[in-house]
Structure formats: structure tokens, C-alpha cells
Amino acid sequence: MKIKNALYIFLIPLTIIPLILMSVIALKVGKQNVTEQSTEALVGFAETSGISVSNFMEGQKREIKIVSQIQRIANNLNAYKNNVATDETQSLCIEALADWVASNDNYLASFLLDENGKVIACHDGDHIGYDFSDHSVFLNSKNSDEVKVGTIEKSFLTKDKDVIYLSCPVYTDNYRGILGLETTLDFYNSLVKGIYLGETGSSLIVDETGRIICHTQEGFIESEFKIDIRLDSILTDYKSGLVNKQGTKNYSLNNEKKILGYYVIDEMNWVFISTQKYSEINQPIKTLENTMIYIGSVTLFFTIIICFFFIKLFMKPINTLEDVFTKASIEGKYIKCEIKGKSEFAHLSTGYNKMMDTLKSKDSELLQNYQLLETEQQKTKFLAYHDSVTNLLNRRGFEQKMMEILNNNLSGAVLHVTLGAISNLDGLLGFQVSDSLFKNVSNRLQKTIDKDDVIARGNGTGFYIVRISPNEKIEQFLNELQKLFDEPIVVDGIIFNVKLFIGISLFNEKDNKFEDIMRSASIAMYEARETNQTSFRYYNESMQHRIKSNYDLLNVLDEVIMNNELSLVYQPEVNNDNEEVIAFEALMRLKSKKLGFISPAVFIPMAEETGKIIEIGKWAMKNILKFAKDNFVNNENFQYVAINISTVQLAQTDFVDTVLEIINDVKIDYEFVLLEITESMLMSESKANIEKLVYLRSLGIKVALDDFGTGYSSMQYLTELPLDILKIDKYFIDEIDINEKKQGVVETIIKMAHHLNLKVVAEGVETKQQREILKKMNCDIIQGYYYYKPLSEKELDEKKLL
């Protein structure tokens, strides 16, 4: 068969059939999308409007609460109680109520009731003496301390206007009154009428009995919505947990199908509803069908024309090549080919065989080049979606797999796994060792996963694992994962005790936002790593709240000095021989006007991380030294005031100049100043930090090593550091009276410090037994609650320490 005939037979049907299928599929998808979008729009209108109703009512509740605290109202109630009410007190109260009603077009009346339900003041002054004792506004509030919202009733003013009553208790000198407010339904009517839902759509609000409160068409108000479902059942089903707060329902009205979107306003036992006919919803679908038929017909026509043109165009070069190869064969430059037949390819094969002799020598080279190119292409494609070190999926490949899982509506968990304490591994040991370590970690992780699970490597020390399994199996998987890393990993003779920190984000068929799931897993991982109390944490909303708390704290730190929110307390240090106070350690406290008291363990790390500790540290040092000069230096027993120095402060190039400038400004002697540092502060740029301390100590400023035993505890640092005092951490002092091991450690530290000509301070001493044991060990100085807690200036004065 001729190629041209074959193309006519196969190409045209193969082109037309997919076009028809695509048109049918597109139409089906379009119908579905239109219906879904219209349904979502109805629910969206109902939800947005329902929230507006809730917000409006909450605003009224807040407003009546504020008005209940107006002094003129309280004064009138108090005067009434004490039988000393005057025209002036009543007039001022009426004026306050009248101003309140005039401030909002939705307010009809306001009044003040005594404890028996009698009107003692009204906005218009005309209804004083009315008895509300059997009215809902009094009955709802007489035993409640909260703002109460009543049901819809007729106004006691006009008698023919529907209103909602709000009531709030008013207190004065142990006497209780009730503040009442009449509000119209105008806001809700305007809200309903402001929504346009096409020609057949409408919006309405119904109460818990199914009665229409507001409707786009006023003729329906105060009637029942006569449809084949009960609207009051929506509220009942919601309270029973059978339906969501918002959703849709199908129903019939006058034998015509309609759909409604609803939103439950549970604060008021109302339901906001948006409705529309299916016929109007489906109108775009009919338009879409006609459009698709027209476009399909035109496309089909042009497709056939293009196919004919393409076949003719395709055959032209084939015929040309046939002629060329035929001429080449006549000239004797090509070998024969065994392909037989009468088609154009038979003539081409004859010419091809004639060329074989010339091309044979090139064939091997071309084949090798092709294989090399194919290998490189496969490698490039592989690396685009995989990590080059572990061969696991990279972030791009992982995202692709994860989207497939979400699109298939599967449930499971995403685990964000990171390795602890090896973030600078490349810089410390080189890339070869770090790559080998991550390969080992990857191999161990892969031993735990099932065939349906996904594992990938993220950035730095991070890995991602997706478990497609019931939630109850996640815990079992985590235990297996941890057991795999109980044994250390050995690389080139280096032992790595790898600790995993894992953040877990659960997802189900409704959770289809990849970025949200990954963000939740990362937040949980950071929570596990920062708390360091457990190796894994499940994501919950409180973690997001803590992030917001950190953000609020960061804003507070910007203004603590300007707002005078920082304060200082001083904990005395006592000579262990004669029990005389010889020194004080200064400590910072923060009481924010916005956040209240904030622990130093919270705000100091945040200040260090953001660099705000520089300004705060200067403020603290200046005020500490000024206080010491004014109150301590004249005491013959006083030796020094201790100031805690942050890592960030010590790392500043102008640290020495700053310290000396503050001391000279305050005009206090160097010998009364002691700077407290920790071992970890010296690990980064330790040589430069030590040089700064050596210079300050040469001037007479004292240096203490704080929290000894909890950091690196290196003997090398004790011999190199310019120290005067060694402070033993509270951890070793706790239980020293019952724990012989801790006794031995503390006694060894004291002897070692004395051998190095250092004085020793025991921190956190709380009992007499602890003090006596330390005295026997020749500990020089005691600091702790046994003698004194940290004291404010007032408390220092009361204890005669100033």
C-alpha cells in the first residue's frame, strides 16, 4: 500500500477522534465546575453575610457593656437606690441614654430598670415607671452577669415594629440594675436586600422556628418558607453535630428544583440562607454546550483540511528523496539493501544500502555518541528530581509525589526529620565525611518505610517522609525509627551519635494544600528541636500561637526601655564564714503593659537573637552601676556587684570601650565591678573574647565564670581564662545533702578552684543542710533562697541591706 493512501486512512480518524473525546470531557468538566462554583458562591454569600450579622450583634453587645459603665447611669441608679434621686441625676442619665440611641439609626429605645424590673430612666423620658418584671428583657438578665440577646418581639414603644432586646447588668454599691436596648431589624433587612443572586435568587434570615425574619422580597417576612424541607431543622442538626456551620441543601418550590446555601448564626439561633433556581444556575452550562458544539464543528472542519494539506506536504519530501536516492544508486555510490517491496521506502532502502559503505565507518562513532548523550540525558533528568548524595527524591521530586497523593485523596502523615547538632558538618570535617554520614542516615531511614511511603531529602540536614497509613500506626513507626538510631554511625573512624528531631503534620482527603501541610510539619519540627524535650512533636494550632507570641514579644522589645518596662532586682551573695552580705548579683525583670510579666528565660534569648540585647545590656549596666555606687560602695563589707554579660555583647568589637565608658560616666571604682560570663560564650571567637576580658581584668575589673559544670567544662578554659570567681551551677547544689555523687563533684570543683586561686560561689542554696555541707567543703560564698531571693530596691531597704 502506498504511504499516501495509508496516511489518508489512519491519520484523519486518529486526529478527529481525540478532538471529539476532548470536547466531551471538557463539556463534562465545565458542567461540573459551573455547578460547584455556583454552589460555593451561595454558601459564600450566606457565610459572609452570616458573619456580618454576628459581628454586628457582637458590636452591639460590646457597646451596651461600655454604656452600662457610664458614670451618669451609675449615679442615677445609686441615687434611686438611696432614695436621693433628683431631677438633675435623672436628667443626666436620660441624656446619656438619648445620646446613645441617637448615635445609631438601628436603635429605637434604651431604658434603665431597677432590680424589680421597673423603668427608672428612659431615653425619651416618657416611659418612666413602666413595669418590665414579666418581660423577657428583665427575666433573661435578672440572674446573669452577661449581656443577653433576646428573641424578636414587638417594640414596647410602637407595638407594631419588630425589635431585638439587648440587656446588661449595671452595678453600683452592691445594687444591681439592668440596662435595656431596643434595636430594629433594619441592618439585617439591608444586608439581605443588598445581595444580588440573579433573576431567581434571594436571601433570607430565619429563626429557630423556621419563621422568616428578613427576606429579599418583603412579602415573605414573618411567614414560613413553604418548601419540601424544614429550615428550622438546619439549626437543630447543627446543634446536634449532624451538619456543619455552613453548607447547602436541595429542595423544591412550586415543583421547581432549587438549591440553598446556609450559614448558622449560633449566637442568635438564626440561619442565613441564599437560594437560587437550578435552571438559572445551569444557564451557563447550556451556553457552554452551544459554544462547544460550534467550536467543535469549526475545529473538525479545519482539522480535516489541515490533515489533507499535511499529507500532501509530507509526501513531497519523500518523493523528492526517492528521486535523489535513485540517481545516487545509478552512479554506483551505495550498497544494496535486502528490503523488498514496491513502496517508496523500498526505493529509499536501495539508496540507503548504497550509502552503507561510506557510513559504516561512522556508525560506531555515532552509536557511541548517541549512547553517551542518552546517558547524560537520563542522568540530568534523574538529578532534576533526586538528591545527588543520597539518590533520594529532592524537594522538587517530593512535591510532585506529594501532589499525586493529595490528588488521590489519601490520608497519612508528613514527617519533617532533621538531625541535631551537626549543622556545620561540612565546614568542620569536609564534604566527603558529611556526604557519607547522610548516605548512612538515608539508608537507615529507608529501612523503615513501606512500598507506598515516600522519602526525600530536603535542604541541609533535613529529610521528608510521607506515611500512607492509619494514624494509630504513626506512633509505632516513630518508635521503630528511633530504635534505628540508638546505635551511633561511624564514618572514617568518627563516631556520630545522631539524634532526630521530627515534626509531624497529619493530613486527610480534605487537606489538599501542599504548602500548608509542609509548613505545619516544619513548625512542629522546630518546636521539637527548640524544646529538646522529645524527639518528635505533632503539629497543633498552639504552635502557631507561640509563633505569634514571639512576634508580639519582638514588638515589645522594641519599646521596653522607652516605656520604662524593664526593672532590676539584686540577689545578695553571703560570706560563708561570717554570714555577712558581701556582694549582689543584678538580674533583669520585664513587665510589659501589653503582655504582662515575661520571664527572663523567654525575653533574653529573644533579645540576643534579634540583637536588641546590645541596647538593653547598656541600659542595665549603667543603671546597675549607678545603683551600686549610690547604695553599696559605702558599706565596708561590700566587694562587688555582678553583671551578667550576653554572648552577643561580648562579641561586639566595641565591647571594651562600652564597658569603660559606662564605668567612667558613673564614676565607680573598677574593683566594685564584676562581669559574669558562661563557658559557651568563649567557644566562638574564643581568642578575641579572652583578650577583651584579660584587658578589662588588668584594670581591676573582676570576672566570674557562671553556671560552671553545665557547659563544656574544659580544664583548658579554666587555665586560660582571666577569672576571679567560679560559680557552681544550681544543678549540682540540688540534693547535695542526699546525693553522695553530687557531693563528690562539688567538693572536687571547690578544691580545684582554690588550687587555681579562684573563689567559689554556690548558686541555688535553699536549705540549712546544703549550707552546712558547703561550709565544711570551704565554699567561699553562698547565693540562694536560704538567705535571700532576688530583691527590689524597696525590699533591700526593708531588709536594711542598703
Tab-separated table of N, CA and C in Angstrom, residues 87-221:
chain	number	residue	atom	x	y	z
A	87	ASP	N	-33.944	65.586	89.964
A	87	ASP	CA	-34.182	65.837	88.548
A	87	ASP	C	-32.868	65.886	87.796
A	88	GLU	N	-31.828	66.392	88.462
A	88	GLU	CA	-30.527	66.525	87.786
A	88	GLU	C	-29.916	65.148	87.497
A	89	THR	N	-29.912	64.270	88.503
A	89	THR	CA	-29.317	62.932	88.279
A	89	THR	C	-30.099	62.180	87.216
A	90	GLN	N	-31.446	62.305	87.280
A	90	GLN	CA	-32.259	61.589	86.292
A	90	GLN	C	-32.076	62.206	84.905
A	91	SER	N	-31.975	63.532	84.838
A	91	SER	CA	-31.811	64.213	83.548
A	91	SER	C	-30.496	63.828	82.892
A	92	LEU	N	-29.441	63.749	83.707
A	92	LEU	CA	-28.131	63.356	83.150
A	92	LEU	C	-28.177	61.925	82.616
A	93	CYS	N	-28.850	61.051	83.341
A	93	CYS	CA	-28.972	59.649	82.898
A	93	CYS	C	-29.768	59.570	81.596
A	94	ILE	N	-30.917	60.311	81.548
A	94	ILE	CA	-31.749	60.302	80.328
A	94	ILE	C	-30.946	60.861	79.155
A	95	GLU	N	-30.170	61.899	79.428
A	95	GLU	CA	-29.345	62.497	78.368
A	95	GLU	C	-28.344	61.481	77.818
A	96	ALA	N	-27.726	60.692	78.709
A	96	ALA	CA	-26.764	59.658	78.262
A	96	ALA	C	-27.466	58.606	77.417
A	97	LEU	N	-28.684	58.193	77.846
A	97	LEU	CA	-29.429	57.183	77.085
A	97	LEU	C	-29.872	57.741	75.746
A	98	ALA	N	-30.298	59.013	75.730
A	98	ALA	CA	-30.754	59.626	74.478
A	98	ALA	C	-29.595	59.759	73.493
A	99	ASP	N	-28.428	60.160	73.983
A	99	ASP	CA	-27.251	60.263	73.101
A	99	ASP	C	-26.911	58.916	72.507
A	100	TRP	N	-27.046	57.895	73.319
A	100	TRP	CA	-26.727	56.529	72.847
A	100	TRP	C	-27.672	56.107	71.729
A	101	VAL	N	-28.991	56.316	71.938
A	101	VAL	CA	-29.972	55.923	70.923
A	101	VAL	C	-29.767	56.736	69.652
A	102	ALA	N	-29.442	58.027	69.798
A	102	ALA	CA	-29.266	58.894	68.626
A	102	ALA	C	-28.006	58.537	67.841
A	103	SER	N	-27.073	57.814	68.459
A	103	SER	CA	-25.799	57.517	67.786
A	103	SER	C	-25.931	56.437	66.727
A	104	ASN	N	-27.081	55.744	66.685
A	104	ASN	CA	-27.194	54.630	65.745
A	104	ASN	C	-28.628	54.577	65.237
A	105	ASP	N	-28.799	54.577	63.911
A	105	ASP	CA	-30.137	54.575	63.322
A	105	ASP	C	-30.900	53.300	63.625
A	106	ASN	N	-30.189	52.241	64.031
A	106	ASN	CA	-30.832	50.958	64.302
A	106	ASN	C	-31.392	50.881	65.720
A	107	TYR	N	-31.138	51.898	66.559
A	107	TYR	CA	-31.597	51.866	67.941
A	107	TYR	C	-32.930	52.617	68.044
A	108	LEU	N	-33.930	51.983	68.706
A	108	LEU	CA	-35.245	52.605	68.907
A	108	LEU	C	-35.368	53.198	70.299
A	109	ALA	N	-34.915	52.452	71.304
A	109	ALA	CA	-35.115	52.924	72.663
A	109	ALA	C	-34.067	52.315	73.580
A	110	SER	N	-33.781	53.036	74.683
A	110	SER	CA	-32.938	52.500	75.747
A	110	SER	C	-33.544	52.912	77.076
A	111	PHE	N	-33.373	52.047	78.088
A	111	PHE	CA	-34.004	52.305	79.373
A	111	PHE	C	-33.211	51.623	80.464
A	112	LEU	N	-33.390	52.127	81.699
A	112	LEU	CA	-32.697	51.588	82.870
A	112	LEU	C	-33.753	51.046	83.834
A	113	LEU	N	-33.597	49.738	84.214
A	113	LEU	CA	-34.534	49.096	85.126
A	113	LEU	C	-33.903	48.955	86.502
A	114	ASP	N	-34.746	49.039	87.540
A	114	ASP	CA	-34.219	48.730	88.871
A	114	ASP	C	-34.229	47.220	89.059
A	115	GLU	N	-33.904	46.764	90.268
A	115	GLU	CA	-33.752	45.320	90.477
A	115	GLU	C	-35.088	44.589	90.454
A	116	ASN	N	-36.209	45.329	90.434
A	116	ASN	CA	-37.534	44.701	90.367
A	116	ASN	C	-38.146	44.797	88.978
A	117	GLY	N	-37.403	45.367	88.012
A	117	GLY	CA	-37.899	45.449	86.648
A	117	GLY	C	-38.666	46.708	86.336
A	118	LYS	N	-38.563	47.722	87.168
A	118	LYS	CA	-39.288	48.968	86.938
A	118	LYS	C	-38.380	49.954	86.205
A	119	VAL	N	-38.945	50.673	85.196
A	119	VAL	CA	-38.177	51.649	84.431
A	119	VAL	C	-37.933	52.877	85.308
A	120	ILE	N	-36.648	53.200	85.554
A	120	ILE	CA	-36.324	54.390	86.348
A	120	ILE	C	-35.693	55.483	85.481
A	121	ALA	N	-35.395	55.164	84.211
A	121	ALA	CA	-34.902	56.172	83.269
A	121	ALA	C	-35.094	55.641	81.861
A	122	CYS	N	-35.436	56.525	80.933
A	122	CYS	CA	-35.671	56.114	79.540
A	122	CYS	C	-35.122	57.205	78.629
A	123	HIS	N	-34.752	56.832	77.411
A	123	HIS	CA	-34.098	57.782	76.535
A	123	HIS	C	-34.982	58.992	76.218
A	124	ASP	N	-36.318	58.771	76.153
A	124	ASP	CA	-37.206	59.884	75.827
A	124	ASP	C	-37.893	60.480	77.052
A	125	GLY	N	-37.620	59.887	78.229
A	125	GLY	CA	-38.175	60.406	79.473
A	125	GLY	C	-39.670	60.188	79.624
A	126	ASP	N	-40.332	59.483	78.667
A	126	ASP	CA	-41.784	59.347	78.687
A	126	ASP	C	-42.280	58.022	79.254
A	127	HIS	N	-41.393	57.104	79.523
A	127	HIS	CA	-41.834	55.753	79.898
A	127	HIS	C	-41.337	55.356	81.284
A	128	ILE	N	-40.979	56.330	82.102
A	128	ILE	CA	-40.502	56.040	83.452
A	128	ILE	C	-41.681	55.493	84.270
A	129	GLY	N	-41.408	54.415	84.979
A	129	GLY	CA	-42.441	53.765	85.766
A	129	GLY	C	-43.017	52.538	85.110
A	130	TYR	N	-42.704	52.273	83.823
A	130	TYR	CA	-43.190	51.058	83.155
A	130	TYR	C	-42.696	49.832	83.913
A	131	ASP	N	-43.522	48.825	83.953
A	131	ASP	CA	-43.160	47.594	84.668
A	131	ASP	C	-42.693	46.529	83.674
A	132	PHE	N	-41.434	46.136	83.760
A	132	PHE	CA	-40.845	45.114	82.871
A	132	PHE	C	-40.602	43.799	83.621
A	133	SER	N	-41.213	43.645	84.783
A	133	SER	CA	-40.890	42.483	85.609
A	133	SER	C	-41.238	41.161	84.937
A	134	ASP	N	-42.265	41.159	84.067
A	134	ASP	CA	-42.602	39.911	83.372
A	134	ASP	C	-42.161	39.929	81.918
A	135	HIS	N	-41.332	40.892	81.553
A	135	HIS	CA	-40.820	40.990	80.175
A	135	HIS	C	-39.515	40.190	80.046
A	136	SER	N	-39.289	39.643	78.862
A	136	SER	CA	-38.100	38.801	78.640
A	136	SER	C	-36.805	39.562	78.887
A	137	VAL	N	-36.786	40.874	78.613
A	137	VAL	CA	-35.551	41.635	78.782
A	137	VAL	C	-35.110	41.651	80.239
A	138	PHE	N	-36.118	41.624	81.182
A	138	PHE	CA	-35.799	41.568	82.621
A	138	PHE	C	-35.547	40.138	83.063
A	139	LEU	N	-36.373	39.207	82.600
A	139	LEU	CA	-36.253	37.810	83.033
A	139	LEU	C	-34.934	37.193	82.576
A	140	ASN	N	-34.458	37.560	81.381
A	140	ASN	CA	-33.208	36.983	80.863
A	140	ASN	C	-31.991	37.455	81.646
A	141	SER	N	-32.071	38.671	82.223
A	141	SER	CA	-30.864	39.276	82.794
A	141	SER	C	-30.848	39.348	84.302
A	142	LYS	N	-31.964	39.075	84.957
A	142	LYS	CA	-32.000	39.348	86.400
A	142	LYS	C	-31.039	38.463	87.194
A	143	ASN	N	-30.700	37.287	86.630
A	143	ASN	CA	-29.751	36.402	87.344
A	143	ASN	C	-28.474	36.161	86.549
A	144	SER	N	-28.173	37.042	85.642
A	144	SER	CA	-26.995	36.841	84.777
A	144	SER	C	-26.085	38.060	84.836
A	145	ASP	N	-24.785	37.805	84.739
A	145	ASP	CA	-23.795	38.891	84.692
A	145	ASP	C	-23.350	39.195	83.273
A	146	GLU	N	-23.920	38.525	82.286
A	146	GLU	CA	-23.502	38.696	80.903
A	146	GLU	C	-24.524	39.521	80.129
A	147	VAL	N	-24.108	40.047	78.995
A	147	VAL	CA	-25.026	40.717	78.070
A	147	VAL	C	-25.932	39.664	77.446
A	148	LYS	N	-27.224	39.885	77.444
A	148	LYS	CA	-28.183	38.920	76.921
A	148	LYS	C	-28.858	39.489	75.674
A	149	VAL	N	-29.082	38.618	74.689
A	149	VAL	CA	-29.780	38.993	73.455
A	149	VAL	C	-31.097	38.243	73.430
A	150	GLY	N	-32.192	38.953	73.313
A	150	GLY	CA	-33.499	38.330	73.333
A	150	GLY	C	-33.954	37.896	71.947
A	151	THR	N	-35.118	37.287	71.916
A	151	THR	CA	-35.709	36.914	70.625
A	151	THR	C	-36.405	38.136	70.024
A	152	ILE	N	-36.917	37.981	68.830
A	152	ILE	CA	-37.597	39.097	68.159
A	152	ILE	C	-38.978	39.296	68.797
A	153	GLU	N	-39.257	40.513	69.219
A	153	GLU	CA	-40.532	40.841	69.848
A	153	GLU	C	-41.031	42.187	69.294
A	154	LYS	N	-42.250	42.519	69.652
A	154	LYS	CA	-42.805	43.811	69.266
A	154	LYS	C	-42.247	44.897	70.191
A	155	SER	N	-41.978	46.051	69.631
A	155	SER	CA	-41.425	47.156	70.409
A	155	SER	C	-42.432	47.630	71.450
A	156	PHE	N	-41.970	47.909	72.665
A	156	PHE	CA	-42.882	48.411	73.699
A	156	PHE	C	-43.246	49.875	73.438
A	157	LEU	N	-42.549	50.509	72.442
A	157	LEU	CA	-42.852	51.892	72.093
A	157	LEU	C	-43.942	51.948	71.022
A	158	THR	N	-43.678	51.272	69.867
A	158	THR	CA	-44.579	51.383	68.725
A	158	THR	C	-45.603	50.259	68.666
A	159	LYS	N	-45.303	49.126	69.320
A	159	LYS	CA	-46.187	47.955	69.380
A	159	LYS	C	-46.353	47.238	68.042
A	160	ASP	N	-45.975	47.878	66.919
A	160	ASP	CA	-46.148	47.232	65.627
A	160	ASP	C	-44.827	47.038	64.893
A	161	LYS	N	-43.730	47.251	65.571
A	161	LYS	CA	-42.411	47.129	64.934
A	161	LYS	C	-41.623	46.029	65.631
A	162	ASP	N	-41.077	45.094	64.821
A	162	ASP	CA	-40.266	44.017	65.393
A	162	ASP	C	-38.915	44.560	65.830
A	163	VAL	N	-38.506	44.148	67.015
A	163	VAL	CA	-37.218	44.602	67.552
A	163	VAL	C	-36.531	43.433	68.243
A	164	ILE	N	-35.254	43.643	68.530
A	164	ILE	CA	-34.467	42.701	69.329
A	164	ILE	C	-34.031	43.435	70.585
A	165	TYR	N	-34.209	42.799	71.739
A	165	TYR	CA	-33.817	43.404	73.002
A	165	TYR	C	-32.435	42.906	73.420
A	166	LEU	N	-31.563	43.848	73.838
A	166	LEU	CA	-30.297	43.531	74.471
A	166	LEU	C	-30.339	44.063	75.903
A	167	SER	N	-29.790	43.307	76.839
A	167	SER	CA	-29.807	43.732	78.234
A	167	SER	C	-28.463	43.444	78.872
A	168	CYS	N	-28.119	44.314	79.857
A	168	CYS	CA	-26.812	44.190	80.509
A	168	CYS	C	-26.944	44.656	81.956
A	169	PRO	N	-26.357	43.925	82.920
A	169	PRO	CA	-26.445	44.357	84.323
A	169	PRO	C	-25.647	45.631	84.558
A	170	VAL	N	-26.131	46.464	85.493
A	170	VAL	CA	-25.435	47.684	85.920
A	170	VAL	C	-25.280	47.594	87.439
A	171	TYR	N	-24.049	47.739	87.922
A	171	TYR	CA	-23.787	47.599	89.346
A	171	TYR	C	-23.349	48.940	89.943
A	172	THR	N	-23.811	49.185	91.154
A	172	THR	CA	-23.323	50.353	91.896
A	172	THR	C	-23.578	50.115	93.378
A	173	ASP	N	-22.504	50.109	94.156
A	173	ASP	CA	-22.583	49.939	95.619
A	173	ASP	C	-23.482	48.761	96.006
A	174	ASN	N	-23.174	47.588	95.424
A	174	ASN	CA	-23.896	46.349	95.756
A	174	ASN	C	-25.373	46.393	95.347
A	175	TYR	N	-25.716	47.342	94.463
A	175	TYR	CA	-27.086	47.392	93.963
A	175	TYR	C	-27.056	47.093	92.470
A	176	ARG	N	-28.032	46.337	92.013
A	176	ARG	CA	-27.987	45.852	90.630
A	176	ARG	C	-29.191	46.363	89.845
A	177	GLY	N	-28.869	46.978	88.711
A	177	GLY	CA	-29.912	47.375	87.785
A	177	GLY	C	-29.686	46.705	86.438
A	178	ILE	N	-30.579	46.961	85.498
A	178	ILE	CA	-30.453	46.343	84.167
A	178	ILE	C	-30.617	47.446	83.123
A	179	LEU	N	-29.687	47.499	82.197
A	179	LEU	CA	-29.731	48.442	81.085
A	179	LEU	C	-30.295	47.711	79.872
A	180	GLY	N	-31.369	48.250	79.267
A	180	GLY	CA	-32.011	47.615	78.133
A	180	GLY	C	-31.877	48.445	76.867
A	181	LEU	N	-31.939	47.756	75.720
A	181	LEU	CA	-31.813	48.424	74.411
A	181	LEU	C	-32.735	47.750	73.418
A	182	GLU	N	-33.509	48.542	72.684
A	182	GLU	CA	-34.322	48.056	71.572
A	182	GLU	C	-33.573	48.347	70.271
A	183	THR	N	-33.353	47.310	69.445
A	183	THR	CA	-32.722	47.531	68.139
A	183	THR	C	-33.656	47.027	67.048
A	184	THR	N	-33.664	47.751	65.931
A	184	THR	CA	-34.523	47.370	64.808
A	184	THR	C	-33.859	46.280	63.996
A	185	LEU	N	-34.639	45.755	63.045
A	185	LEU	CA	-34.122	44.751	62.117
A	185	LEU	C	-33.634	45.396	60.824
A	186	ASP	N	-33.487	46.743	60.802
A	186	ASP	CA	-33.144	47.433	59.553
A	186	ASP	C	-31.804	46.977	59.001
A	187	PHE	N	-30.818	46.780	59.890
A	187	PHE	CA	-29.494	46.358	59.398
A	187	PHE	C	-29.581	45.008	58.684
A	188	TYR	N	-30.349	44.078	59.285
A	188	TYR	CA	-30.431	42.736	58.705
A	188	TYR	C	-31.205	42.773	57.392
A	189	ASN	N	-32.268	43.630	57.346
A	189	ASN	CA	-33.016	43.767	56.087
A	189	ASN	C	-32.142	44.346	54.990
A	190	SER	N	-31.334	45.362	55.347
A	190	SER	CA	-30.465	45.980	54.336
A	190	SER	C	-29.407	45.002	53.853
A	191	LEU	N	-28.950	44.156	54.774
A	191	LEU	CA	-27.940	43.167	54.403
A	191	LEU	C	-28.514	42.158	53.416
A	192	VAL	N	-29.727	41.713	53.701
A	192	VAL	CA	-30.381	40.733	52.828
A	192	VAL	C	-30.677	41.339	51.460
A	193	LYS	N	-31.204	42.571	51.450
A	193	LYS	CA	-31.579	43.190	50.183
A	193	LYS	C	-30.369	43.610	49.358
A	194	GLY	N	-29.203	43.689	50.003
A	194	GLY	CA	-28.007	44.121	49.286
A	194	GLY	C	-27.331	43.001	48.507
A	195	ILE	N	-27.861	41.784	48.582
A	195	ILE	CA	-27.246	40.640	47.888
A	195	ILE	C	-28.029	40.360	46.613
A	196	TYR	N	-27.340	40.352	45.486
A	196	TYR	CA	-27.972	40.053	44.203
A	196	TYR	C	-27.578	38.652	43.757
A	197	LEU	N	-28.569	37.786	43.567
A	197	LEU	CA	-28.306	36.396	43.173
A	197	LEU	C	-29.051	36.061	41.883
A	198	GLY	N	-28.908	36.929	40.902
A	198	GLY	CA	-29.542	36.667	39.623
A	198	GLY	C	-31.031	36.957	39.650
A	199	GLU	N	-31.711	36.469	38.619
A	199	GLU	CA	-33.142	36.761	38.474
A	199	GLU	C	-33.984	35.919	39.424
A	200	THR	N	-33.517	34.715	39.749
A	200	THR	CA	-34.334	33.797	40.563
A	200	THR	C	-33.795	33.638	41.966
A	201	GLY	N	-32.717	34.319	42.318
A	201	GLY	CA	-32.100	34.148	43.637
A	201	GLY	C	-32.690	35.085	44.664
A	202	SER	N	-32.555	34.687	45.902
A	202	SER	CA	-32.992	35.531	47.012
A	202	SER	C	-32.216	35.155	48.260
A	203	SER	N	-32.246	36.067	49.227
A	203	SER	CA	-31.596	35.830	50.515
A	203	SER	C	-32.594	36.069	51.625
A	204	LEU	N	-32.444	35.341	52.734
A	204	LEU	CA	-33.364	35.475	53.840
A	204	LEU	C	-32.710	35.034	55.131
A	205	ILE	N	-33.304	35.447	56.237
A	205	ILE	CA	-32.878	35.013	57.569
A	205	ILE	C	-34.080	34.386	58.242
A	206	VAL	N	-33.897	33.172	58.811
A	206	VAL	CA	-34.977	32.505	59.529
A	206	VAL	C	-34.543	32.266	60.961
A	207	ASP	N	-35.547	32.240	61.867
A	207	ASP	CA	-35.218	31.985	63.271
A	207	ASP	C	-35.320	30.494	63.551
A	208	GLU	N	-35.203	30.133	64.835
A	208	GLU	CA	-35.141	28.721	65.197
A	208	GLU	C	-36.471	27.994	64.959
A	209	THR	N	-37.550	28.729	64.739
A	209	THR	CA	-38.842	28.092	64.458
A	209	THR	C	-39.089	27.949	62.966
A	210	GLY	N	-38.188	28.473	62.142
A	210	GLY	CA	-38.379	28.441	60.703
A	210	GLY	C	-39.080	29.666	60.169
A	211	ARG	N	-39.410	30.635	61.040
A	211	ARG	CA	-40.103	31.863	60.624
A	211	ARG	C	-39.122	32.795	59.910
A	212	ILE	N	-39.552	33.407	58.820
A	212	ILE	CA	-38.704	34.318	58.057
A	212	ILE	C	-38.654	35.660	58.776
A	213	ILE	N	-37.449	36.082	59.135
A	213	ILE	CA	-37.232	37.359	59.804
A	213	ILE	C	-37.001	38.462	58.771
A	214	CYS	N	-36.128	38.179	57.806
A	214	CYS	CA	-35.814	39.136	56.736
A	214	CYS	C	-35.809	38.389	55.414
A	215	HIS	N	-36.229	39.051	54.345
A	215	HIS	CA	-36.276	38.405	53.033
A	215	HIS	C	-36.039	39.476	51.964
A	216	THR	N	-35.425	39.064	50.876
A	216	THR	CA	-35.204	39.982	49.764
A	216	THR	C	-36.517	40.603	49.302
A	217	GLN	N	-37.589	39.782	49.330
A	217	GLN	CA	-38.920	40.282	48.990
A	217	GLN	C	-39.706	40.436	50.297
A	218	GLU	N	-40.135	41.645	50.598
A	218	GLU	CA	-40.750	41.930	51.888
A	218	GLU	C	-42.036	41.139	52.117
A	219	GLY	N	-42.676	40.686	51.096
A	219	GLY	CA	-43.923	39.945	51.256
A	219	GLY	C	-43.760	38.618	51.961
A	220	PHE	N	-42.548	38.102	52.016
A	220	PHE	CA	-42.316	36.813	52.663
A	220	PHE	C	-42.025	36.960	54.155
A	221	ILE	N	-41.764	38.182	54.642
A	221	ILE	CA	-41.350	38.384	56.035
A	221	ILE	C	-42.486	37.952	56.969
